Amino acid sequence: EGATAYQLGIGVRTHLNDHIYFQSGLRYSRQAFRYSYIDGNGNEYVSASAENVHILSIPLQTGLMLKHQFFLSGAFLLDFDISKSKNRTIDSQTGLGIEMQFGKTLNLGRKTQLNCSPVLQIHGLLPFHPENYHQRATMIGLRFELLQACGFNQTKIEENR
């Protein structure tokens, strides 16, 4: 059961043409989890407090610009679980993950855009250190990305209006 999560990052985007782009960068996320389970005797156990998982991700993202400034994108995530907790109950999320989003781009100025989209992330989908019945951190949320054109990408924002 999820408690709260946030994610911060920085990235670089390049356009292959007017419809397809590639993006990568570095993201840090903190996800808090509460867990509950029922043992073989029917006793239910619930965590007393949330457990934090800290993940550093490198996304390899491809996006498709659609009509009316909508977009669809997917990414492979190279995840590194950097949590320092000694008494972890959640498996390491280091491994390969995936991300999917569908959203809308809003122009805020000649060189500035805001992307708004629901996002689905699954971390540790292919774990580097697999456990029996490996736990995977799944995040469903809302993403706001601020895009600022600079250098050679300035014309692409203007073309996507």
Short mmCIF file of N, CA and C in Angstrom, two decimals:
data_model
loop_
_atom_site.label_atom_id
_atom_site.label_comp_id
_atom_site.label_asym_id
_atom_site.label_seq_id
_atom_site.Cartn_x
_atom_site.Cartn_y
_atom_site.Cartn_z
N GLU A 1 0.86 -1.17 0.00
CA GLU A 1 0.00 0.00 0.00
C GLU A 1 0.90 1.22 0.00
N GLY A 2 0.66 2.13 -0.90
CA GLY A 2 1.49 3.32 -1.01
C GLY A 2 1.06 4.41 -0.06
N ALA A 3 2.01 5.17 0.41
CA ALA A 3 1.71 6.32 1.25
C ALA A 3 1.89 7.58 0.40
N THR A 4 3.08 8.12 0.34
CA THR A 4 3.33 9.30 -0.50
C THR A 4 4.59 9.09 -1.32
N ALA A 5 4.70 9.86 -2.39
CA ALA A 5 5.89 9.76 -3.25
C ALA A 5 6.11 11.10 -3.93
N TYR A 6 7.36 11.33 -4.29
CA TYR A 6 7.67 12.48 -5.14
C TYR A 6 8.88 12.12 -5.98
N GLN A 7 9.07 12.88 -7.05
CA GLN A 7 10.16 12.64 -7.99
C GLN A 7 10.67 13.97 -8.53
N LEU A 8 11.99 14.11 -8.59
CA LEU A 8 12.62 15.30 -9.15
C LEU A 8 13.66 14.84 -10.16
N GLY A 9 13.83 15.61 -11.23
CA GLY A 9 14.81 15.19 -12.22
C GLY A 9 15.18 16.30 -13.18
N ILE A 10 16.17 15.98 -13.98
CA ILE A 10 16.62 16.88 -15.04
C ILE A 10 16.91 16.01 -16.25
N GLY A 11 16.63 16.55 -17.44
CA GLY A 11 16.81 15.74 -18.63
C GLY A 11 17.11 16.55 -19.87
N VAL A 12 17.39 15.83 -20.92
CA VAL A 12 17.68 16.40 -22.23
C VAL A 12 16.77 15.73 -23.24
N ARG A 13 16.19 16.52 -24.12
CA ARG A 13 15.29 15.99 -25.15
C ARG A 13 15.81 16.40 -26.52
N THR A 14 15.75 15.49 -27.46
CA THR A 14 16.08 15.81 -28.84
C THR A 14 14.98 15.25 -29.74
N HIS A 15 14.67 15.98 -30.79
CA HIS A 15 13.60 15.58 -31.70
C HIS A 15 14.18 14.93 -32.95
N LEU A 16 13.65 13.76 -33.29
CA LEU A 16 14.04 13.08 -34.52
C LEU A 16 13.36 13.76 -35.70
N ASN A 17 12.10 14.12 -35.51
CA ASN A 17 11.33 14.87 -36.51
C ASN A 17 10.22 15.61 -35.75
N ASP A 18 9.20 16.08 -36.46
CA ASP A 18 8.14 16.85 -35.81
C ASP A 18 7.25 16.01 -34.89
N HIS A 19 7.34 14.68 -34.99
CA HIS A 19 6.43 13.83 -34.22
C HIS A 19 7.13 12.94 -33.20
N ILE A 20 8.39 12.63 -33.38
CA ILE A 20 9.09 11.67 -32.52
C ILE A 20 10.24 12.36 -31.80
N TYR A 21 10.33 12.10 -30.49
CA TYR A 21 11.45 12.65 -29.71
C TYR A 21 12.04 11.57 -28.81
N PHE A 22 13.27 11.80 -28.41
CA PHE A 22 13.98 10.95 -27.45
C PHE A 22 14.36 11.82 -26.28
N GLN A 23 14.32 11.23 -25.08
CA GLN A 23 14.64 11.99 -23.88
C GLN A 23 15.34 11.09 -22.88
N SER A 24 16.30 11.64 -22.18
CA SER A 24 16.99 10.92 -21.11
C SER A 24 17.37 11.93 -20.05
N GLY A 25 17.89 11.44 -18.95
CA GLY A 25 18.28 12.34 -17.87
C GLY A 25 18.60 11.57 -16.62
N LEU A 26 18.33 12.19 -15.50
CA LEU A 26 18.57 11.60 -14.19
C LEU A 26 17.42 12.01 -13.29
N ARG A 27 16.82 11.04 -12.60
CA ARG A 27 15.69 11.33 -11.70
C ARG A 27 15.94 10.71 -10.33
N TYR A 28 15.51 11.41 -9.32
CA TYR A 28 15.53 10.89 -7.95
C TYR A 28 14.08 10.79 -7.49
N SER A 29 13.72 9.68 -6.89
CA SER A 29 12.37 9.55 -6.34
C SER A 29 12.42 8.95 -4.94
N ARG A 30 11.47 9.38 -4.13
CA ARG A 30 11.27 8.81 -2.81
C ARG A 30 9.84 8.32 -2.75
N GLN A 31 9.69 7.06 -2.40
CA GLN A 31 8.37 6.47 -2.30
C GLN A 31 8.22 5.87 -0.91
N ALA A 32 7.11 6.16 -0.26
CA ALA A 32 6.84 5.63 1.07
C ALA A 32 5.81 4.52 0.94
N PHE A 33 6.06 3.41 1.62
CA PHE A 33 5.16 2.25 1.55
C PHE A 33 4.74 1.81 2.94
N ARG A 34 3.52 1.39 3.03
CA ARG A 34 3.02 0.67 4.20
C ARG A 34 2.63 -0.71 3.69
N TYR A 35 2.86 -1.70 4.47
CA TYR A 35 2.55 -3.05 3.99
C TYR A 35 1.66 -3.77 4.99
N SER A 36 0.96 -4.74 4.47
CA SER A 36 0.15 -5.64 5.31
C SER A 36 0.16 -7.01 4.65
N TYR A 37 0.10 -8.04 5.47
CA TYR A 37 0.04 -9.40 4.94
C TYR A 37 -0.61 -10.31 5.97
N ILE A 38 -1.06 -11.45 5.51
CA ILE A 38 -1.67 -12.45 6.37
C ILE A 38 -0.78 -13.68 6.33
N ASP A 39 -0.37 -14.14 7.51
CA ASP A 39 0.52 -15.30 7.57
C ASP A 39 -0.27 -16.59 7.40
N GLY A 40 0.41 -17.71 7.44
CA GLY A 40 -0.21 -19.02 7.23
C GLY A 40 -1.25 -19.39 8.26
N ASN A 41 -1.23 -18.74 9.43
CA ASN A 41 -2.22 -19.02 10.49
C ASN A 41 -3.40 -18.07 10.45
N GLY A 42 -3.45 -17.18 9.46
CA GLY A 42 -4.56 -16.24 9.33
C GLY A 42 -4.39 -14.97 10.12
N ASN A 43 -3.22 -14.75 10.70
CA ASN A 43 -2.96 -13.52 11.45
C ASN A 43 -2.56 -12.40 10.50
N GLU A 44 -3.17 -11.22 10.67
CA GLU A 44 -2.85 -10.09 9.81
C GLU A 44 -1.81 -9.21 10.48
N TYR A 45 -0.80 -8.83 9.71
CA TYR A 45 0.25 -7.94 10.18
C TYR A 45 0.22 -6.68 9.34
N VAL A 46 0.31 -5.52 10.00
CA VAL A 46 0.28 -4.23 9.33
C VAL A 46 1.48 -3.43 9.83
N SER A 47 2.18 -2.76 8.91
CA SER A 47 3.33 -1.97 9.31
C SER A 47 2.89 -0.80 10.20
N ALA A 48 3.71 -0.51 11.21
CA ALA A 48 3.40 0.58 12.13
C ALA A 48 3.67 1.94 11.49
N SER A 49 4.65 2.00 10.59
CA SER A 49 4.99 3.26 9.94
C SER A 49 5.40 2.99 8.49
N ALA A 50 5.47 4.05 7.73
CA ALA A 50 5.84 3.92 6.32
C ALA A 50 7.33 3.65 6.19
N GLU A 51 7.69 2.87 5.18
CA GLU A 51 9.09 2.60 4.86
C GLU A 51 9.42 3.36 3.58
N ASN A 52 10.52 4.11 3.60
CA ASN A 52 10.91 4.91 2.45
C ASN A 52 11.86 4.15 1.55
N VAL A 53 11.60 4.23 0.24
CA VAL A 53 12.49 3.66 -0.77
C VAL A 53 12.99 4.82 -1.63
N HIS A 54 14.31 4.92 -1.78
CA HIS A 54 14.94 5.99 -2.55
C HIS A 54 15.52 5.38 -3.82
N ILE A 55 15.11 5.90 -4.98
CA ILE A 55 15.53 5.33 -6.26
C ILE A 55 16.12 6.42 -7.14
N LEU A 56 17.27 6.13 -7.72
CA LEU A 56 17.90 6.98 -8.72
C LEU A 56 17.69 6.30 -10.07
N SER A 57 17.07 6.98 -11.03
CA SER A 57 16.70 6.38 -12.31
C SER A 57 17.32 7.14 -13.48
N ILE A 58 17.69 6.38 -14.50
CA ILE A 58 18.10 6.93 -15.79
C ILE A 58 17.07 6.46 -16.80
N PRO A 59 16.18 7.35 -17.25
CA PRO A 59 15.16 6.95 -18.22
C PRO A 59 15.69 7.03 -19.66
N LEU A 60 15.31 6.07 -20.47
CA LEU A 60 15.55 6.10 -21.91
C LEU A 60 14.16 6.14 -22.54
N GLN A 61 13.72 7.34 -22.88
CA GLN A 61 12.33 7.59 -23.24
C GLN A 61 12.17 7.93 -24.72
N THR A 62 11.10 7.42 -25.30
CA THR A 62 10.69 7.77 -26.66
C THR A 62 9.27 8.30 -26.59
N GLY A 63 9.03 9.40 -27.30
CA GLY A 63 7.70 9.99 -27.28
C GLY A 63 7.18 10.26 -28.67
N LEU A 64 5.88 10.30 -28.77
CA LEU A 64 5.19 10.56 -30.02
C LEU A 64 4.26 11.75 -29.81
N MET A 65 4.48 12.82 -30.57
CA MET A 65 3.62 14.00 -30.50
C MET A 65 2.39 13.74 -31.36
N LEU A 66 1.21 13.92 -30.79
CA LEU A 66 -0.06 13.67 -31.47
C LEU A 66 -0.71 15.01 -31.82
N LYS A 67 -1.90 14.97 -32.37
CA LYS A 67 -2.63 16.19 -32.72
C LYS A 67 -3.03 16.95 -31.46
N HIS A 68 -3.22 18.25 -31.62
CA HIS A 68 -3.69 19.15 -30.56
C HIS A 68 -2.76 19.14 -29.35
N GLN A 69 -1.48 18.91 -29.58
CA GLN A 69 -0.43 18.94 -28.56
C GLN A 69 -0.56 17.86 -27.49
N PHE A 70 -1.20 16.76 -27.83
CA PHE A 70 -1.19 15.59 -26.95
C PHE A 70 0.05 14.77 -27.27
N PHE A 71 0.50 13.98 -26.30
CA PHE A 71 1.66 13.13 -26.54
C PHE A 71 1.49 11.78 -25.83
N LEU A 72 2.22 10.80 -26.32
CA LEU A 72 2.25 9.46 -25.76
C LEU A 72 3.72 9.08 -25.66
N SER A 73 4.15 8.58 -24.49
CA SER A 73 5.55 8.21 -24.37
C SER A 73 5.72 6.96 -23.51
N GLY A 74 6.83 6.30 -23.73
CA GLY A 74 7.21 5.14 -22.95
C GLY A 74 8.70 5.17 -22.71
N ALA A 75 9.13 4.53 -21.64
CA ALA A 75 10.55 4.57 -21.30
C ALA A 75 10.97 3.27 -20.62
N PHE A 76 12.23 2.93 -20.84
CA PHE A 76 12.89 1.93 -20.02
C PHE A 76 13.63 2.70 -18.94
N LEU A 77 13.60 2.19 -17.72
CA LEU A 77 14.26 2.85 -16.60
C LEU A 77 15.40 1.99 -16.09
N LEU A 78 16.57 2.56 -15.98
CA LEU A 78 17.68 1.90 -15.32
C LEU A 78 17.66 2.42 -13.89
N ASP A 79 17.22 1.58 -12.94
CA ASP A 79 16.96 1.99 -11.56
C ASP A 79 18.07 1.53 -10.63
N PHE A 80 18.43 2.42 -9.71
CA PHE A 80 19.39 2.09 -8.65
C PHE A 80 18.73 2.43 -7.32
N ASP A 81 18.49 1.42 -6.50
CA ASP A 81 17.91 1.62 -5.18
C ASP A 81 19.02 2.10 -4.26
N ILE A 82 18.92 3.35 -3.79
CA ILE A 82 19.96 3.93 -2.95
C ILE A 82 19.49 4.09 -1.51
N SER A 83 18.49 3.33 -1.11
CA SER A 83 17.97 3.38 0.26
C SER A 83 19.03 2.90 1.24
N LYS A 84 19.07 3.53 2.39
CA LYS A 84 20.08 3.20 3.41
C LYS A 84 19.50 2.46 4.61
N SER A 85 18.22 2.14 4.60
CA SER A 85 17.58 1.50 5.75
C SER A 85 18.20 0.14 6.04
N LYS A 86 18.44 -0.13 7.32
CA LYS A 86 19.05 -1.40 7.72
C LYS A 86 18.02 -2.52 7.88
N ASN A 87 16.81 -2.17 8.28
CA ASN A 87 15.76 -3.18 8.52
C ASN A 87 14.70 -3.11 7.43
N ARG A 88 15.11 -3.33 6.19
CA ARG A 88 14.18 -3.24 5.06
C ARG A 88 13.26 -4.44 5.00
N THR A 89 12.02 -4.16 4.65
CA THR A 89 11.08 -5.25 4.37
C THR A 89 10.76 -5.33 2.89
N ILE A 90 11.11 -4.26 2.14
CA ILE A 90 10.84 -4.20 0.70
C ILE A 90 12.11 -4.57 -0.04
N ASP A 91 12.00 -5.43 -1.07
CA ASP A 91 13.15 -5.86 -1.85
C ASP A 91 13.80 -4.69 -2.57
N SER A 92 15.09 -4.85 -2.87
CA SER A 92 15.82 -3.83 -3.63
C SER A 92 15.16 -3.61 -4.98
N GLN A 93 15.06 -2.35 -5.39
CA GLN A 93 14.43 -2.01 -6.66
C GLN A 93 15.47 -1.76 -7.76
N THR A 94 16.73 -2.12 -7.50
CA THR A 94 17.77 -1.97 -8.52
C THR A 94 17.49 -2.94 -9.66
N GLY A 95 17.45 -2.40 -10.88
CA GLY A 95 17.17 -3.22 -12.05
C GLY A 95 16.58 -2.39 -13.16
N LEU A 96 15.88 -3.06 -14.06
CA LEU A 96 15.22 -2.39 -15.18
C LEU A 96 13.74 -2.23 -14.90
N GLY A 97 13.23 -1.05 -15.19
CA GLY A 97 11.81 -0.78 -15.01
C GLY A 97 11.22 -0.19 -16.28
N ILE A 98 9.94 0.15 -16.22
CA ILE A 98 9.27 0.77 -17.36
C ILE A 98 8.43 1.95 -16.89
N GLU A 99 8.11 2.81 -17.84
CA GLU A 99 7.27 3.97 -17.56
C GLU A 99 6.41 4.25 -18.78
N MET A 100 5.16 4.65 -18.54
CA MET A 100 4.24 5.02 -19.62
C MET A 100 3.48 6.27 -19.21
N GLN A 101 3.25 7.15 -20.21
CA GLN A 101 2.46 8.34 -19.93
C GLN A 101 1.75 8.84 -21.19
N PHE A 102 0.63 9.50 -20.98
CA PHE A 102 -0.15 10.12 -22.04
C PHE A 102 -0.57 11.48 -21.50
N GLY A 103 -0.30 12.54 -22.24
CA GLY A 103 -0.61 13.85 -21.69
C GLY A 103 -0.75 14.93 -22.72
N LYS A 104 -0.73 16.16 -22.23
CA LYS A 104 -0.93 17.35 -23.06
C LYS A 104 0.19 18.34 -22.79
N THR A 105 0.63 18.99 -23.86
CA THR A 105 1.65 20.04 -23.78
C THR A 105 0.96 21.40 -23.83
N LEU A 106 1.34 22.26 -22.90
CA LEU A 106 0.80 23.62 -22.86
C LEU A 106 1.94 24.59 -23.11
N ASN A 107 1.76 25.51 -24.06
CA ASN A 107 2.77 26.52 -24.34
C ASN A 107 2.64 27.66 -23.33
N LEU A 108 3.74 27.97 -22.66
CA LEU A 108 3.76 29.05 -21.68
C LEU A 108 4.46 30.29 -22.21
N GLY A 109 5.11 30.16 -23.33
CA GLY A 109 5.85 31.25 -23.95
C GLY A 109 6.50 30.73 -25.22
N ARG A 110 7.29 31.58 -25.84
CA ARG A 110 7.92 31.19 -27.10
C ARG A 110 8.88 30.02 -26.93
N LYS A 111 9.55 29.91 -25.78
CA LYS A 111 10.54 28.86 -25.57
C LYS A 111 10.23 27.97 -24.37
N THR A 112 9.05 28.08 -23.79
CA THR A 112 8.73 27.35 -22.57
C THR A 112 7.43 26.57 -22.74
N GLN A 113 7.45 25.32 -22.29
CA GLN A 113 6.28 24.46 -22.34
C GLN A 113 6.09 23.76 -21.00
N LEU A 114 4.84 23.37 -20.73
CA LEU A 114 4.52 22.58 -19.56
C LEU A 114 3.81 21.32 -20.04
N ASN A 115 4.35 20.16 -19.67
CA ASN A 115 3.70 18.89 -19.97
C ASN A 115 2.96 18.42 -18.73
N CYS A 116 1.70 18.03 -18.90
CA CYS A 116 0.88 17.49 -17.81
C CYS A 116 0.41 16.10 -18.24
N SER A 117 0.64 15.11 -17.38
CA SER A 117 0.24 13.76 -17.77
C SER A 117 0.13 12.83 -16.57
N PRO A 118 -0.80 11.88 -16.63
CA PRO A 118 -0.75 10.77 -15.67
C PRO A 118 0.43 9.88 -16.07
N VAL A 119 1.05 9.25 -15.09
CA VAL A 119 2.23 8.42 -15.36
C VAL A 119 2.14 7.13 -14.56
N LEU A 120 2.61 6.05 -15.18
CA LEU A 120 2.71 4.73 -14.53
C LEU A 120 4.16 4.32 -14.59
N GLN A 121 4.73 3.99 -13.43
CA GLN A 121 6.11 3.49 -13.36
C GLN A 121 6.11 2.17 -12.60
N ILE A 122 6.87 1.21 -13.11
CA ILE A 122 7.09 -0.05 -12.42
C ILE A 122 8.60 -0.22 -12.29
N HIS A 123 9.09 -0.20 -11.07
CA HIS A 123 10.52 -0.32 -10.81
C HIS A 123 10.86 -1.78 -10.52
N GLY A 124 12.09 -2.16 -10.81
CA GLY A 124 12.55 -3.51 -10.50
C GLY A 124 11.81 -4.60 -11.26
N LEU A 125 11.31 -4.27 -12.45
CA LEU A 125 10.59 -5.26 -13.25
C LEU A 125 11.50 -6.43 -13.60
N LEU A 126 12.73 -6.11 -13.99
CA LEU A 126 13.78 -7.12 -14.18
C LEU A 126 14.88 -6.79 -13.18
N PRO A 127 14.78 -7.34 -11.96
CA PRO A 127 15.72 -6.97 -10.90
C PRO A 127 17.11 -7.52 -11.15
N PHE A 128 18.13 -6.76 -10.72
CA PHE A 128 19.51 -7.22 -10.81
C PHE A 128 19.83 -8.21 -9.70
N HIS A 129 19.07 -8.15 -8.58
CA HIS A 129 19.26 -9.06 -7.45
C HIS A 129 17.91 -9.68 -7.13
N PRO A 130 17.45 -10.66 -7.92
CA PRO A 130 16.10 -11.19 -7.73
C PRO A 130 15.94 -11.96 -6.42
N GLU A 131 14.77 -11.80 -5.84
CA GLU A 131 14.37 -12.53 -4.64
C GLU A 131 13.26 -13.50 -5.06
N ASN A 132 12.93 -14.45 -4.20
CA ASN A 132 11.74 -15.26 -4.46
C ASN A 132 10.52 -14.34 -4.32
N TYR A 133 9.64 -14.35 -5.30
CA TYR A 133 8.45 -13.50 -5.31
C TYR A 133 8.84 -12.03 -5.12
N HIS A 134 9.71 -11.55 -5.99
CA HIS A 134 10.29 -10.21 -5.89
C HIS A 134 9.21 -9.14 -5.86
N GLN A 135 9.32 -8.21 -4.91
CA GLN A 135 8.40 -7.08 -4.81
C GLN A 135 8.83 -6.00 -5.78
N ARG A 136 7.86 -5.40 -6.45
CA ARG A 136 8.14 -4.33 -7.40
C ARG A 136 7.40 -3.07 -6.97
N ALA A 137 8.13 -1.98 -6.88
CA ALA A 137 7.51 -0.70 -6.52
C ALA A 137 6.79 -0.16 -7.76
N THR A 138 5.50 0.06 -7.63
CA THR A 138 4.69 0.60 -8.73
C THR A 138 4.16 1.95 -8.31
N MET A 139 4.33 2.93 -9.19
CA MET A 139 3.88 4.28 -8.89
C MET A 139 2.90 4.74 -9.98
N ILE A 140 1.76 5.20 -9.55
CA ILE A 140 0.79 5.83 -10.45
C ILE A 140 0.61 7.24 -9.93
N GLY A 141 0.82 8.22 -10.80
CA GLY A 141 0.74 9.59 -10.32
C GLY A 141 0.49 10.58 -11.44
N LEU A 142 0.69 11.83 -11.12
CA LEU A 142 0.50 12.93 -12.07
C LEU A 142 1.84 13.65 -12.19
N ARG A 143 2.30 13.84 -13.42
CA ARG A 143 3.60 14.47 -13.66
C ARG A 143 3.40 15.82 -14.32
N PHE A 144 4.18 16.79 -13.84
CA PHE A 144 4.27 18.11 -14.45
C PHE A 144 5.73 18.32 -14.83
N GLU A 145 5.99 18.53 -16.11
CA GLU A 145 7.35 18.75 -16.60
C GLU A 145 7.43 20.13 -17.21
N LEU A 146 8.41 20.89 -16.80
CA LEU A 146 8.66 22.20 -17.37
C LEU A 146 9.79 22.05 -18.37
N LEU A 147 9.53 22.42 -19.63
CA LEU A 147 10.52 22.31 -20.70
C LEU A 147 10.96 23.69 -21.13
N GLN A 148 12.25 23.89 -21.15
CA GLN A 148 12.82 25.18 -21.57
C GLN A 148 13.74 24.91 -22.76
N ALA A 149 13.43 25.52 -23.90
CA ALA A 149 14.26 25.34 -25.10
C ALA A 149 15.54 26.14 -24.96
N CYS A 150 16.62 25.56 -25.43
CA CYS A 150 17.90 26.27 -25.44
C CYS A 150 18.73 25.74 -26.59
N GLY A 151 19.53 26.59 -27.16
CA GLY A 151 20.43 26.17 -28.23
C GLY A 151 19.70 25.63 -29.43
N PHE A 152 20.11 24.44 -29.88
CA PHE A 152 19.61 23.86 -31.12
C PHE A 152 18.16 23.40 -31.05
N ASN A 153 17.54 23.28 -29.87
CA ASN A 153 16.16 22.81 -29.77
C ASN A 153 15.14 23.94 -29.81
N GLN A 154 15.55 25.20 -29.92
CA GLN A 154 14.61 26.31 -29.89
C GLN A 154 13.56 26.23 -30.98
N THR A 155 13.94 25.82 -32.17
CA THR A 155 13.00 25.79 -33.27
C THR A 155 11.95 24.68 -33.08
N LYS A 156 12.29 23.63 -32.36
CA LYS A 156 11.34 22.53 -32.20
C LYS A 156 10.13 22.93 -31.37
N ILE A 157 10.31 23.73 -30.34
CA ILE A 157 9.16 24.18 -29.55
C ILE A 157 8.27 25.04 -30.41
N GLU A 158 8.84 25.90 -31.20
CA GLU A 158 8.04 26.75 -32.07
C GLU A 158 7.29 25.95 -33.12
N GLU A 159 7.89 24.88 -33.63
CA GLU A 159 7.24 24.06 -34.65
C GLU A 159 6.10 23.25 -34.09
N ASN A 160 6.11 22.91 -32.78
CA ASN A 160 5.09 22.07 -32.20
C ASN A 160 3.85 22.84 -31.76
N ARG A 161 3.80 24.13 -32.01
CA ARG A 161 2.63 24.92 -31.60
C ARG A 161 1.41 24.55 -32.36
#
